CSV table of C-alpha atoms in Angstrom, one decimal:
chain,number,residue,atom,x,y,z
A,1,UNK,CA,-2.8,5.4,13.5
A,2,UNK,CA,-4.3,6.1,10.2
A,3,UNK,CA,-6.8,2.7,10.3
A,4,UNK,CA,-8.3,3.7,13.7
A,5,UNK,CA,-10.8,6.3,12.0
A,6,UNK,CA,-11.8,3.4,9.4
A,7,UNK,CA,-12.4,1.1,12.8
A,8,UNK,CA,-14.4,3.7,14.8
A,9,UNK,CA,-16.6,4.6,12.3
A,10,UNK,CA,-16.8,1.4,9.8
A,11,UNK,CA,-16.0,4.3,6.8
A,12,UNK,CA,-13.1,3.9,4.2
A,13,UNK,CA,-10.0,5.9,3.2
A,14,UNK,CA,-12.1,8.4,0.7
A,15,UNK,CA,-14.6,9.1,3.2
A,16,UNK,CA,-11.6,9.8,5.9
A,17,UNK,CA,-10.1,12.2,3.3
A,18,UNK,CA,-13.2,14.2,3.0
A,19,UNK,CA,-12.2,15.2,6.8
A,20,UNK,CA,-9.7,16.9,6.4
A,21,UNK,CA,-9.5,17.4,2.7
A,22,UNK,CA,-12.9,18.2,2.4
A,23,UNK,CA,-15.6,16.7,-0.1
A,24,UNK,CA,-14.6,17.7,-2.9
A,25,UNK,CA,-10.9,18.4,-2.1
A,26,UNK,CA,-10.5,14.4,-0.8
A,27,UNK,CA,-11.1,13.8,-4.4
A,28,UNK,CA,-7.7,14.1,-5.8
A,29,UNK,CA,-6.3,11.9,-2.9
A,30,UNK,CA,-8.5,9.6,-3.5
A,31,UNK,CA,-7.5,9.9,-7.4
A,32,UNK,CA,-3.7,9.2,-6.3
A,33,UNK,CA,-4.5,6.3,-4.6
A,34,UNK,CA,-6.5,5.0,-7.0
A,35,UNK,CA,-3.9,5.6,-9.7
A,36,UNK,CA,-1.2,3.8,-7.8
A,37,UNK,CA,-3.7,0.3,-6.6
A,38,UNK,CA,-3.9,0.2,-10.3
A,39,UNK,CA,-0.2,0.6,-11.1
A,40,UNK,CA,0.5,-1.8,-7.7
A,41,UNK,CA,-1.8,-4.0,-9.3
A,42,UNK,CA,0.5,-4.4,-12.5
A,43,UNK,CA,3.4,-4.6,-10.6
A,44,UNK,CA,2.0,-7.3,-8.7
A,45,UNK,CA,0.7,-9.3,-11.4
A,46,UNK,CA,3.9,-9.2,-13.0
A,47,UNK,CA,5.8,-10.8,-10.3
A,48,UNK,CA,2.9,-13.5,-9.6
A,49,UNK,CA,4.1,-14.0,-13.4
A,50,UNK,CA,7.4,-15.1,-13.2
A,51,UNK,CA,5.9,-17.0,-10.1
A,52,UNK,CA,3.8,-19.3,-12.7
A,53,UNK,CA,6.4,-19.2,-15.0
A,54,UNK,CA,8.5,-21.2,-12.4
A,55,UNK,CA,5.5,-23.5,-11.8
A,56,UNK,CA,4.8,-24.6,-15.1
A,57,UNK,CA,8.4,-24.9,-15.4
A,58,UNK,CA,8.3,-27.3,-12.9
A,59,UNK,CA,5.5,-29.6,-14.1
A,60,UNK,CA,6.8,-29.3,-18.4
A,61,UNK,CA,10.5,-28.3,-18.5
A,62,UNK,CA,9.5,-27.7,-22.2
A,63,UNK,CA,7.7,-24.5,-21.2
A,64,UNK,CA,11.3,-22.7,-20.9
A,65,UNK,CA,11.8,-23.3,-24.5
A,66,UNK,CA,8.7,-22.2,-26.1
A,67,UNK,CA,9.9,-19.3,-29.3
A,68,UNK,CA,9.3,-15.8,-29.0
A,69,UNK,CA,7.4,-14.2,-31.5
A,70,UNK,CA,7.2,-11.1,-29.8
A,71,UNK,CA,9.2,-8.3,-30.8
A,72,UNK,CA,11.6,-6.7,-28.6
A,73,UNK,CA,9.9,-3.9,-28.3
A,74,UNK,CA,7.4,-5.1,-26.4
A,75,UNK,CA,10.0,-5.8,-23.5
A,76,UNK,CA,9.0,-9.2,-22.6
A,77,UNK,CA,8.7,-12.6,-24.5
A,78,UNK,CA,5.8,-15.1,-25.7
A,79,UNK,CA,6.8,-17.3,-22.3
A,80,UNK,CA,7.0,-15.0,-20.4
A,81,UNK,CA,4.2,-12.5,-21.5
A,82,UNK,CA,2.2,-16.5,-21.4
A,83,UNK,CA,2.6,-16.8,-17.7
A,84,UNK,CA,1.9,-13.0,-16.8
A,85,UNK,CA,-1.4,-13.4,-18.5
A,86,UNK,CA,-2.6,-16.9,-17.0
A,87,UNK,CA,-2.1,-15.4,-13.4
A,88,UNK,CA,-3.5,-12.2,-14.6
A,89,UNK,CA,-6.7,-14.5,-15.7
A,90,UNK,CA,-7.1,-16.7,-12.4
A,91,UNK,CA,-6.8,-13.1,-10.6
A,92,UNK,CA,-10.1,-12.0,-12.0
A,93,UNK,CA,-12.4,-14.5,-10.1
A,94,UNK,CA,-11.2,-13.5,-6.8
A,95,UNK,CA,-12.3,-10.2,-7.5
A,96,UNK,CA,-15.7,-10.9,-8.0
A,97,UNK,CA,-16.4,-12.1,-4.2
A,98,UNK,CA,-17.3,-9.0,-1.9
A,99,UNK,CA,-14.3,-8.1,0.6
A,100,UNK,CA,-15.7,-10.3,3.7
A,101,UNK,CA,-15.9,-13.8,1.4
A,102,UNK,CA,-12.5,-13.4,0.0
A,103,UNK,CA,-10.8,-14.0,3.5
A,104,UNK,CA,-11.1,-17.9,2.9
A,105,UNK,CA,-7.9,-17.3,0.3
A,106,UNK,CA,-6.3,-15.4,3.2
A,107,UNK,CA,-6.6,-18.4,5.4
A,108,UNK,CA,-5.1,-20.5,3.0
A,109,UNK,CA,-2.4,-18.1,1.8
A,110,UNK,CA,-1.5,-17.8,5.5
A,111,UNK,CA,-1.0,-21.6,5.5
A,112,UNK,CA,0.7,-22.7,2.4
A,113,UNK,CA,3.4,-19.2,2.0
A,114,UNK,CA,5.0,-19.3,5.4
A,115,UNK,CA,5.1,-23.2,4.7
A,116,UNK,CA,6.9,-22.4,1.7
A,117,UNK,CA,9.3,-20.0,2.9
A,118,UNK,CA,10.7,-22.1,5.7
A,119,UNK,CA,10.9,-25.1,3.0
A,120,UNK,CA,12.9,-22.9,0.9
A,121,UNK,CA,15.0,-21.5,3.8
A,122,UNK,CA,16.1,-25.0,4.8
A,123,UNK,CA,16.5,-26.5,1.6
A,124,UNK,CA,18.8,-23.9,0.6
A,125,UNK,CA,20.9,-24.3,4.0
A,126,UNK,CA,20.8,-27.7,3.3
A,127,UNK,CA,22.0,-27.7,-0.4
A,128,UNK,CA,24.8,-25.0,0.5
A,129,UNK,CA,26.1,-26.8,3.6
A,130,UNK,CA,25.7,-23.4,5.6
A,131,UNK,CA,24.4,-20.0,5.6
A,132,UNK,CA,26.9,-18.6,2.7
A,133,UNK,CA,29.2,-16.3,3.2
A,134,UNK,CA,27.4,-13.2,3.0
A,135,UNK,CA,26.7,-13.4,6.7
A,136,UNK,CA,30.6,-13.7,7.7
A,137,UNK,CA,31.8,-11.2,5.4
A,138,UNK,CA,33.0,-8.1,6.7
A,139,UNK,CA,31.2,-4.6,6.1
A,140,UNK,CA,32.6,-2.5,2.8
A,141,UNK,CA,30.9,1.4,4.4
A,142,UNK,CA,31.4,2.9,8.0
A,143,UNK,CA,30.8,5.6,9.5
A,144,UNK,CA,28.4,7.9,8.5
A,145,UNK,CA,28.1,6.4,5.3
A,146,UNK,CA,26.6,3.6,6.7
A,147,UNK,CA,24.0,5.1,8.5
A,148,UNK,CA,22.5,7.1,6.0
A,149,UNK,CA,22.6,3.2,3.9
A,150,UNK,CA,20.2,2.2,6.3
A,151,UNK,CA,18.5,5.0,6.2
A,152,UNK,CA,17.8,4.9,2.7
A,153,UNK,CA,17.4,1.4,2.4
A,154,UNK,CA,14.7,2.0,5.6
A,155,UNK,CA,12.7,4.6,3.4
A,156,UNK,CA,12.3,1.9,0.5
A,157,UNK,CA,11.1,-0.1,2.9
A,158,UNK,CA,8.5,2.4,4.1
A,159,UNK,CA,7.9,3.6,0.7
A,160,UNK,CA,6.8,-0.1,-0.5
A,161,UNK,CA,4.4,0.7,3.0
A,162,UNK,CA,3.3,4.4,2.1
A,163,UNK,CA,0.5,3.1,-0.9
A,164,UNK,CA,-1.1,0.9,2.5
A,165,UNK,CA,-0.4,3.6,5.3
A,166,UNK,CA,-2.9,5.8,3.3
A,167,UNK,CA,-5.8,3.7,2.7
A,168,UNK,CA,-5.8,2.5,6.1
A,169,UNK,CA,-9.2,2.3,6.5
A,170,UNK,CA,-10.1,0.4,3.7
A,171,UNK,CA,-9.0,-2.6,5.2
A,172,UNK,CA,-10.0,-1.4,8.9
A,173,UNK,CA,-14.2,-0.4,8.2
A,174,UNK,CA,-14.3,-4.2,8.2
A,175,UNK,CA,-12.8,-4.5,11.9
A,176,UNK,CA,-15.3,-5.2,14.8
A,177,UNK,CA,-13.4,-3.6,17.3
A,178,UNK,CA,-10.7,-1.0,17.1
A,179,UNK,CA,-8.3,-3.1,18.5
A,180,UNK,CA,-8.7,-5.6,15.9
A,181,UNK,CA,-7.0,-2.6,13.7
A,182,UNK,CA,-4.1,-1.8,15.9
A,183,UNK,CA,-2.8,-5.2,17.4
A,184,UNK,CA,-2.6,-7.5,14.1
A,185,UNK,CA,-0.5,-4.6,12.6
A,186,UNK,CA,1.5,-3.9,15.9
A,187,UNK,CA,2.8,-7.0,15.8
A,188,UNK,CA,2.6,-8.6,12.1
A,189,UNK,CA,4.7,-5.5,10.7
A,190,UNK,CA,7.4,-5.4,12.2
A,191,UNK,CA,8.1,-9.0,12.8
A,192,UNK,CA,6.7,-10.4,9.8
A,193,UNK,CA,8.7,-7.7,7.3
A,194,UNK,CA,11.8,-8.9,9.6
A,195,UNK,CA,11.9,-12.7,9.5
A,196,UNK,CA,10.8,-12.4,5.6
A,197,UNK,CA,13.9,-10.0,5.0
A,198,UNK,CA,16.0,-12.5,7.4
A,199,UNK,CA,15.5,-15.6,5.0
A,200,UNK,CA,16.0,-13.7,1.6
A,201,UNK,CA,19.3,-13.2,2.7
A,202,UNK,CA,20.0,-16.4,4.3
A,203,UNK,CA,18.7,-17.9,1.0
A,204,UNK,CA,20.6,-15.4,-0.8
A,205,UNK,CA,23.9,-16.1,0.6
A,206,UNK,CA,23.9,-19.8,0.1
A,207,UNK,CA,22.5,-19.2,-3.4
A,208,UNK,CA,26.8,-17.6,-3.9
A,209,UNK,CA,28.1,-20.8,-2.2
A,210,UNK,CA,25.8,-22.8,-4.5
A,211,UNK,CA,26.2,-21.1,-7.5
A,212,UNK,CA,29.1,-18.9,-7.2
A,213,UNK,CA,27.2,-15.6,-7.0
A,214,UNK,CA,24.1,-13.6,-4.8
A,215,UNK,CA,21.3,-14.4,-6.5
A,216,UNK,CA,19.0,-11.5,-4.8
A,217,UNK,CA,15.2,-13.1,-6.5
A,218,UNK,CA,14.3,-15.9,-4.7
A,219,UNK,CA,11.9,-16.6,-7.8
A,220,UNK,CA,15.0,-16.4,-10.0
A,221,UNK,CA,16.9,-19.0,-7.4
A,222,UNK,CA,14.0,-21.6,-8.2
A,223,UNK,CA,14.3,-21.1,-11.6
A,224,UNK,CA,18.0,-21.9,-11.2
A,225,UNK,CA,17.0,-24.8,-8.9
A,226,UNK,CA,15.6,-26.3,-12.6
A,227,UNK,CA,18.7,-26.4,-14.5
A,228,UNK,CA,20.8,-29.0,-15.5
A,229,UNK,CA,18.1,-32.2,-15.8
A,230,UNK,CA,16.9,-31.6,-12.1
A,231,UNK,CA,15.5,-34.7,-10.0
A,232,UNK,CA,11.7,-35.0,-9.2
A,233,UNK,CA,12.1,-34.2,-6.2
A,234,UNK,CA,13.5,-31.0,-6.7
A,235,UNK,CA,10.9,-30.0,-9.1
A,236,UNK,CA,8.3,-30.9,-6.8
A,237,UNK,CA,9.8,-29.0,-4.0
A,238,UNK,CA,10.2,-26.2,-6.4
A,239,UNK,CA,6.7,-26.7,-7.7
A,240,UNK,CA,5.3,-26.3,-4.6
A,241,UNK,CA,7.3,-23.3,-3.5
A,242,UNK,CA,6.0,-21.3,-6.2
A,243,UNK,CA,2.7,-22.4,-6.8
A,244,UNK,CA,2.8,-20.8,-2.7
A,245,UNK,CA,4.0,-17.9,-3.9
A,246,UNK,CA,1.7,-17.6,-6.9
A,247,UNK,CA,-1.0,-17.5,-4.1
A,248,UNK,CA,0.8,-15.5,-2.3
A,249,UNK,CA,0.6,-12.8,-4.2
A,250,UNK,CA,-2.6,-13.1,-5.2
A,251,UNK,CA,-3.7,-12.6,-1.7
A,252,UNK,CA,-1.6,-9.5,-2.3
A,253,UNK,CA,-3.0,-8.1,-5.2
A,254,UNK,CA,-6.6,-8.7,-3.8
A,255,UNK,CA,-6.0,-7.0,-0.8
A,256,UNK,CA,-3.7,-4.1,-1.0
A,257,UNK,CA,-4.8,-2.9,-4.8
A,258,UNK,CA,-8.0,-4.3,-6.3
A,259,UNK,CA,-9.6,-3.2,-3.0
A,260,UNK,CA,-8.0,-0.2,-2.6
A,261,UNK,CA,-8.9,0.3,-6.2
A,262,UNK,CA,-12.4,-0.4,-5.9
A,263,UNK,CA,-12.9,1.6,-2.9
A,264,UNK,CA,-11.4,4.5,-4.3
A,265,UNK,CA,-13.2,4.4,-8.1
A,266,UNK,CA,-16.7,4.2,-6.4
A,267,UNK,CA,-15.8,7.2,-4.4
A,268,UNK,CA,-15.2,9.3,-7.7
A,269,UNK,CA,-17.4,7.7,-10.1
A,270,UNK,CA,-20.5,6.3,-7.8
A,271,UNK,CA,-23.2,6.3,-10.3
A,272,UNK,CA,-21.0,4.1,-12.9
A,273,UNK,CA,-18.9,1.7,-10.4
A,274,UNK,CA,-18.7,-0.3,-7.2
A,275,UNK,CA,-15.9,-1.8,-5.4
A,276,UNK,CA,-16.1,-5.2,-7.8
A,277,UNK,CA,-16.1,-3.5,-10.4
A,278,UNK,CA,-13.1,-1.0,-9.7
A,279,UNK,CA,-11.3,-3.9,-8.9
A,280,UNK,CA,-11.6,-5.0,-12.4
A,281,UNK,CA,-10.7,-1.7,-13.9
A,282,UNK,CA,-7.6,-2.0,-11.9
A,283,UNK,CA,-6.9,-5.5,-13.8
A,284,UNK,CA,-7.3,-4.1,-16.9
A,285,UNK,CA,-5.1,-0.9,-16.7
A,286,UNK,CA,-2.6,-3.6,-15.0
A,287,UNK,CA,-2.5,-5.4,-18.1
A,288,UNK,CA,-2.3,-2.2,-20.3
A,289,UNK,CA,0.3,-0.6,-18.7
A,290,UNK,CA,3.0,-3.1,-19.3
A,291,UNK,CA,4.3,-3.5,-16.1
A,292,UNK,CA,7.4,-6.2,-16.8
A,293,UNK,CA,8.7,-2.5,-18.3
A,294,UNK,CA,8.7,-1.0,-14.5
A,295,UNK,CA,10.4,-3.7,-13.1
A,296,UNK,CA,13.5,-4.1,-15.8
A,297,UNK,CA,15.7,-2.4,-13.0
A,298,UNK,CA,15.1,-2.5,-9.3
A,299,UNK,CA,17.2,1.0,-9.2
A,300,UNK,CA,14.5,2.7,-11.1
A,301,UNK,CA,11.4,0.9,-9.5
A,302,UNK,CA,12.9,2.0,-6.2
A,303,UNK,CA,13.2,5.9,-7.3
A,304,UNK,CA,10.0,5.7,-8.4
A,305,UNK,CA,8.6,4.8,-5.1
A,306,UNK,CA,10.6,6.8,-3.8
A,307,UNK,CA,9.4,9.7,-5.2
A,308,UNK,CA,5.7,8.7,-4.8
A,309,UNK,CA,5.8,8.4,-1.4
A,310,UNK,CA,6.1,12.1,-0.9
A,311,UNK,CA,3.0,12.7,-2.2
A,312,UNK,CA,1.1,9.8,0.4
A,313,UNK,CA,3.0,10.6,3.1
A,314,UNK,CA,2.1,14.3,2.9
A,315,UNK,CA,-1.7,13.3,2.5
A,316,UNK,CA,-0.8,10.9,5.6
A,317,UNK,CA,0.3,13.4,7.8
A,318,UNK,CA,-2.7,15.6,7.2
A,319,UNK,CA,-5.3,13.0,7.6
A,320,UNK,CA,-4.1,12.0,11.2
A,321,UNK,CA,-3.5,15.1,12.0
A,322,UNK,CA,-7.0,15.9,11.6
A,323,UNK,CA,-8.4,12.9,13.3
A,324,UNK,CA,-5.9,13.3,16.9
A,325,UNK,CA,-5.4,16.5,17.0
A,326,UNK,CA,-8.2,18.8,15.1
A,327,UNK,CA,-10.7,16.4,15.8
A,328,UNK,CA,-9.9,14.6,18.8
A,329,UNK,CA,-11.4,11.2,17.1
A,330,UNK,CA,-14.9,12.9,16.7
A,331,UNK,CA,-16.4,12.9,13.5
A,332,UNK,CA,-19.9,14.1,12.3
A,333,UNK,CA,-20.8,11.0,10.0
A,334,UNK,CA,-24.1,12.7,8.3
A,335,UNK,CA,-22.0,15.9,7.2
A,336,UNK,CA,-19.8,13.2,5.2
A,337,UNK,CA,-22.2,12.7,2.9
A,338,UNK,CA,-24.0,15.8,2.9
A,339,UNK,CA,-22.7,18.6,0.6
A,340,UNK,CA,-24.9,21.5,3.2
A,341,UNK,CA,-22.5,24.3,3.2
A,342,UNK,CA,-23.2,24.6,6.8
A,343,UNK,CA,-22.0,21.3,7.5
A,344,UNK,CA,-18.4,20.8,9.0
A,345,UNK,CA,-16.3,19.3,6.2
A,346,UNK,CA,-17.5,21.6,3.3
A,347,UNK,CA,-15.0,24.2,4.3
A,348,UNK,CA,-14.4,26.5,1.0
A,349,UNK,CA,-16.6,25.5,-2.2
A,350,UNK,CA,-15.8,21.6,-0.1
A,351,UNK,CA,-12.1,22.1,-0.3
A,352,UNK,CA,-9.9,22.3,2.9
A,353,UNK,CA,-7.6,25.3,1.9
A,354,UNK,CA,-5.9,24.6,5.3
A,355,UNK,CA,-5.1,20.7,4.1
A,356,UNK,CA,-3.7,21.4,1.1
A,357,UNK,CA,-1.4,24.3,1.9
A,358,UNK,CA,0.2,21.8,4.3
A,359,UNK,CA,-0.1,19.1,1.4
A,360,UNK,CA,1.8,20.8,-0.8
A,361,UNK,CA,4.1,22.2,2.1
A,362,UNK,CA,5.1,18.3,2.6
A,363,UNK,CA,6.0,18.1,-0.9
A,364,UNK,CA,8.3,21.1,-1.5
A,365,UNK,CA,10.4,20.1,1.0
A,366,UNK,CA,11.5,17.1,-0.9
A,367,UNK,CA,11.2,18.6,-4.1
A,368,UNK,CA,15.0,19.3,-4.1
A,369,UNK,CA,16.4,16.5,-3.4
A,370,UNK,CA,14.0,14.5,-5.7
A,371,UNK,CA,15.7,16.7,-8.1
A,372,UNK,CA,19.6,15.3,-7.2
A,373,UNK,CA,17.5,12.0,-7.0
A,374,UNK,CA,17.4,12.0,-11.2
A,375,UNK,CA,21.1,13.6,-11.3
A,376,UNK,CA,21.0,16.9,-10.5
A,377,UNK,CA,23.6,18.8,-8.5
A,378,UNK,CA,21.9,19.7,-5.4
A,379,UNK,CA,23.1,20.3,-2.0
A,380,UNK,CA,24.2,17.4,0.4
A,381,UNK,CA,21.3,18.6,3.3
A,382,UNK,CA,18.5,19.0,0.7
A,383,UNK,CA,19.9,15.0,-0.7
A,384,UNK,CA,19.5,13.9,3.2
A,385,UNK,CA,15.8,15.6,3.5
A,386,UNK,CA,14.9,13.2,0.5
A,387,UNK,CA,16.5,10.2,2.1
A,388,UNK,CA,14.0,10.9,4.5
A,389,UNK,CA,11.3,12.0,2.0
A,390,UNK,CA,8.2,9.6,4.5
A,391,UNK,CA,8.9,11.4,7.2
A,392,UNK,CA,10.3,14.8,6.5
A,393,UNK,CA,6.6,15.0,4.1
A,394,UNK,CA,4.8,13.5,6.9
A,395,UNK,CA,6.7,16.2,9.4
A,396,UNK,CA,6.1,19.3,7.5
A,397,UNK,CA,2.6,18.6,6.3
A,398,UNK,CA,1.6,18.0,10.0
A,399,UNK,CA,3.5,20.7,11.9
A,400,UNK,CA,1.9,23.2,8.8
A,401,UNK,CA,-2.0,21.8,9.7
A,402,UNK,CA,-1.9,22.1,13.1
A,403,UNK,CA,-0.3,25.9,13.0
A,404,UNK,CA,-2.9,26.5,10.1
A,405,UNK,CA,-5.7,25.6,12.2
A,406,UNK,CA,-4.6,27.4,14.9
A,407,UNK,CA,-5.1,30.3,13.0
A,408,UNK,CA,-8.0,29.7,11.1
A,409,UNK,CA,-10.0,27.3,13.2
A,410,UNK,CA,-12.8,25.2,11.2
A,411,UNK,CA,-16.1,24.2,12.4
A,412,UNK,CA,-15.9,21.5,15.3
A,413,UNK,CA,-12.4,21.8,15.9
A,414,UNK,CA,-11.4,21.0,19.2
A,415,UNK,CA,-8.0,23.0,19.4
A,416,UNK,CA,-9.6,26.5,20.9
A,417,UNK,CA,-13.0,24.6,22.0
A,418,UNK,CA,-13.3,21.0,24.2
A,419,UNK,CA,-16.1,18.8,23.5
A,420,UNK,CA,-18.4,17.9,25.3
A,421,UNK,CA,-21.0,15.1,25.1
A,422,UNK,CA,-24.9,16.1,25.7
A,423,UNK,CA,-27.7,13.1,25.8
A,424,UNK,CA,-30.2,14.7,23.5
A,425,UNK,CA,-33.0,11.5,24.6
A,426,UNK,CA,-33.1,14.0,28.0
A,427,UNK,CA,-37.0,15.5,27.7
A,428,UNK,CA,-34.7,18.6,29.8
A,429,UNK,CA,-32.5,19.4,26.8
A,430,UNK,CA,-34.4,22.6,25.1
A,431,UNK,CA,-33.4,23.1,21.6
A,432,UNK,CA,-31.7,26.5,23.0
A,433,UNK,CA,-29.3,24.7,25.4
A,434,UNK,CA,-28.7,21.8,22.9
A,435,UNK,CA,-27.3,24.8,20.8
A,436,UNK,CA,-25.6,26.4,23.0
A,437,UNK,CA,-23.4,23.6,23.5
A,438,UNK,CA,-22.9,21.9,19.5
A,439,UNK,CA,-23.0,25.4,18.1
A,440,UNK,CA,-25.8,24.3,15.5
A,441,UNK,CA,-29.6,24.8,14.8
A,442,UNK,CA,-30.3,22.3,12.5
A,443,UNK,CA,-30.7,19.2,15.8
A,444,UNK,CA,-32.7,16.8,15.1
């Protein structure tokens, strides 16, 4: 829903914003999505990391054993900081190609990783004699317990989503058609995040028949695949496995952050960068930030998105809000980039009072049960609203921009007023009845 407005009008998420945010207000969604590309970036790169670590692994056992002289502060170690930097290092070329010449990695990622994971899938089958016992083993919650489980584990889910679900149209300004923005995601979603979940825990249940425990990294499992004076064969199988994945997620990173990252930095600072070069700011502040620190426990990492995802789903809810229902999938390109207080999305001093009341609406609703989220005592109900948080934020911020614009209808709304469409090449259209119908003087 949100990528259609990027499809129609070939525009990307910080100009969408400016719709309903306004063009100046759109500027600190933009700055939240930039923030997290570069955050997702590090993230990224850090488990492309352990990727390579795995690879080299492969090819010179002797790279497991190399001394640490880092200090343990630092949260990491010489290997391991090593291999973080080298796929940090091959990253930076792909950045350099403009968005519609990268797609040949795409093409090859979409060869070699699916390739890899049925490889590994089998093997591990194979090796175990069976699918573990993890499948046959009998449920440990019921009742209600169990369905909020899978509620909450669905919300980490979407909450990995929610960084992508906002900058939509990023990816979709590049689509020919709109279609080409609704049916790849339709279908690729849903069953894709599926059969990828499906196999990490078929692998993960023959890795406790194999090893006597779940191990729940299928990068750690290779790395496990390596002990005890392996054969070549396995360390070619496991070479190739992760060298897939090392591309793997540089696909990833391309896509879903340095992008998004470059998009959203030439948006705020046009005069200084472009989209190549915001992807490289977003290397660098991946490399400064430490990232192997974010990911020492998956508990936290998972709060953290968590908690994030408020904030994008809220800005979410108001962007299509304002495309279906305000708009009614009409925008007025020229008044995107034109800061004429008579245009339609300069609203106040270009900020959309309207959006950000139900912005920040979407947040406070979740704002007490973030609380009990970081061990405060807070009520059951306001702990299930945070469970929740994507679409409770999503809810709220929506139901609040419709009723807001109900009330105080903006320029070219379509909730009190229907469009309607007026051929201004007719030599019969006066500049009075043209007017009378768009409500403006200034026709061309």
């Amino acid at each position: 829903m949100n990528a259609r407005p990027g499809a129609i009008f070939h525009i990307t998420f910080p100009v969408v914003a400016r719709t309903s945010f306004g063009l100046y207000g759109s500027l600190w969604c933009t700055f939240n999505r930039g923030v997290m590309a570069c955050i997702w970036y590090g993230v990224q790169a850090s488990i492309g990391g352990d990727c390579m670590k795995v690879m080299l692994r492969a090819i010179w056992p002797r790279v497991n054993n190399i001394p640490n002289h880092l200090p343990e502060s630092s949260g990491t170690t010489t290997r391991d900081f090593m291999c973080f930097f080298l796929f940090w290092l091959i990253s930076l070329p792909a950045i350099w190609f403009p968005i519609h010449k990268i797609r040949h990695l795409f093409t090859l990622k979409s060869i070699v990783a699916p390739t890899a994971g049925i490889t590994f899938f089998i093997w591990c089958i194979v090796k175990a004699k069976g699918v573990g016992p993890i499948i046959s083993r009998p449920g440990t919650i019921h009742g209600s317990e169990l369905g909020w489980g899978m509620v909450v584990s669905l919300m980490s889910c979407i909450s990995n989503m929610a960084t992508l679900v906002t900058n939509a149209p990023d990816f979709a300004s590049r689509a020919r058609t709109p279609s080409a923005a609704l049916w790849p995601q339709f279908w690729s979603v849903p069953i894709g995040f599926s059969l990828v979940s499906f196999v990490g825990i078929i692998v993960s249940s023959s890795s406790e028949t194999i090893y006597g425990e779940a191990i729940w990294s299928p990068i750690d499992l290779l790395n496990r695949f390596l002990d005890d004076n392996p054969s070549s064969a396995t360390r070619f199988g496991v070479w190739f496995i992760a060298a897939s994945f090392v591309i793997a997620q540089l696909g990833t990173n391309i896509s879903a952050n340095s992008i998004s990252a470059g998009c959203d930095l030439t948006s705020l600072f046009p005069r200084f960068i472009n989209i190549r070069r915001g992807g490289y700011v977003a290397a660098i502040v991946g490399l400064v930030m430490l990232p192997w620190n974010l990911l020492k426990s998956s508990n936290q990492f998972t709060s953290y998105l968590s908690a994030y995802s408020v904030f994008l789903s809220s800005i979410a809810g108001v962007m299509i809000t304002e495309y279906y229902v305000i708009r009614r999938g009409r925008y007025r390109i020229a008044d995107l980039y034109n800061s004429d207080k008579t245009g339609w999305y300069y609203y106040t001093y270009g900020i959309n009072l309207r959006a950000y009341a139900a912005y920040i609406s979407g947040i406070l609703i979740n704002v007490v049960g973030f609380a009990g989220a970081t061990g405060r005592d807070v009520p059951l109900a306001a702990t299930r609203i945070y469970q929740m948080s994507f679409f409770t934020g999503f809810g709220i911020s929506m139901l609040i921009y419709i009723l807001l614009n109900i009330l105080f209808p903006v320029p070219g709304s379509s909730i009190r007023e229907g469009f309607w469409e007026v051929d201004l090449s007719d030599a019969t259209d006066t500049p009075e009845a043209v007017e009378s119908v768009i409500g403006r003087t200034d026709w061309e």
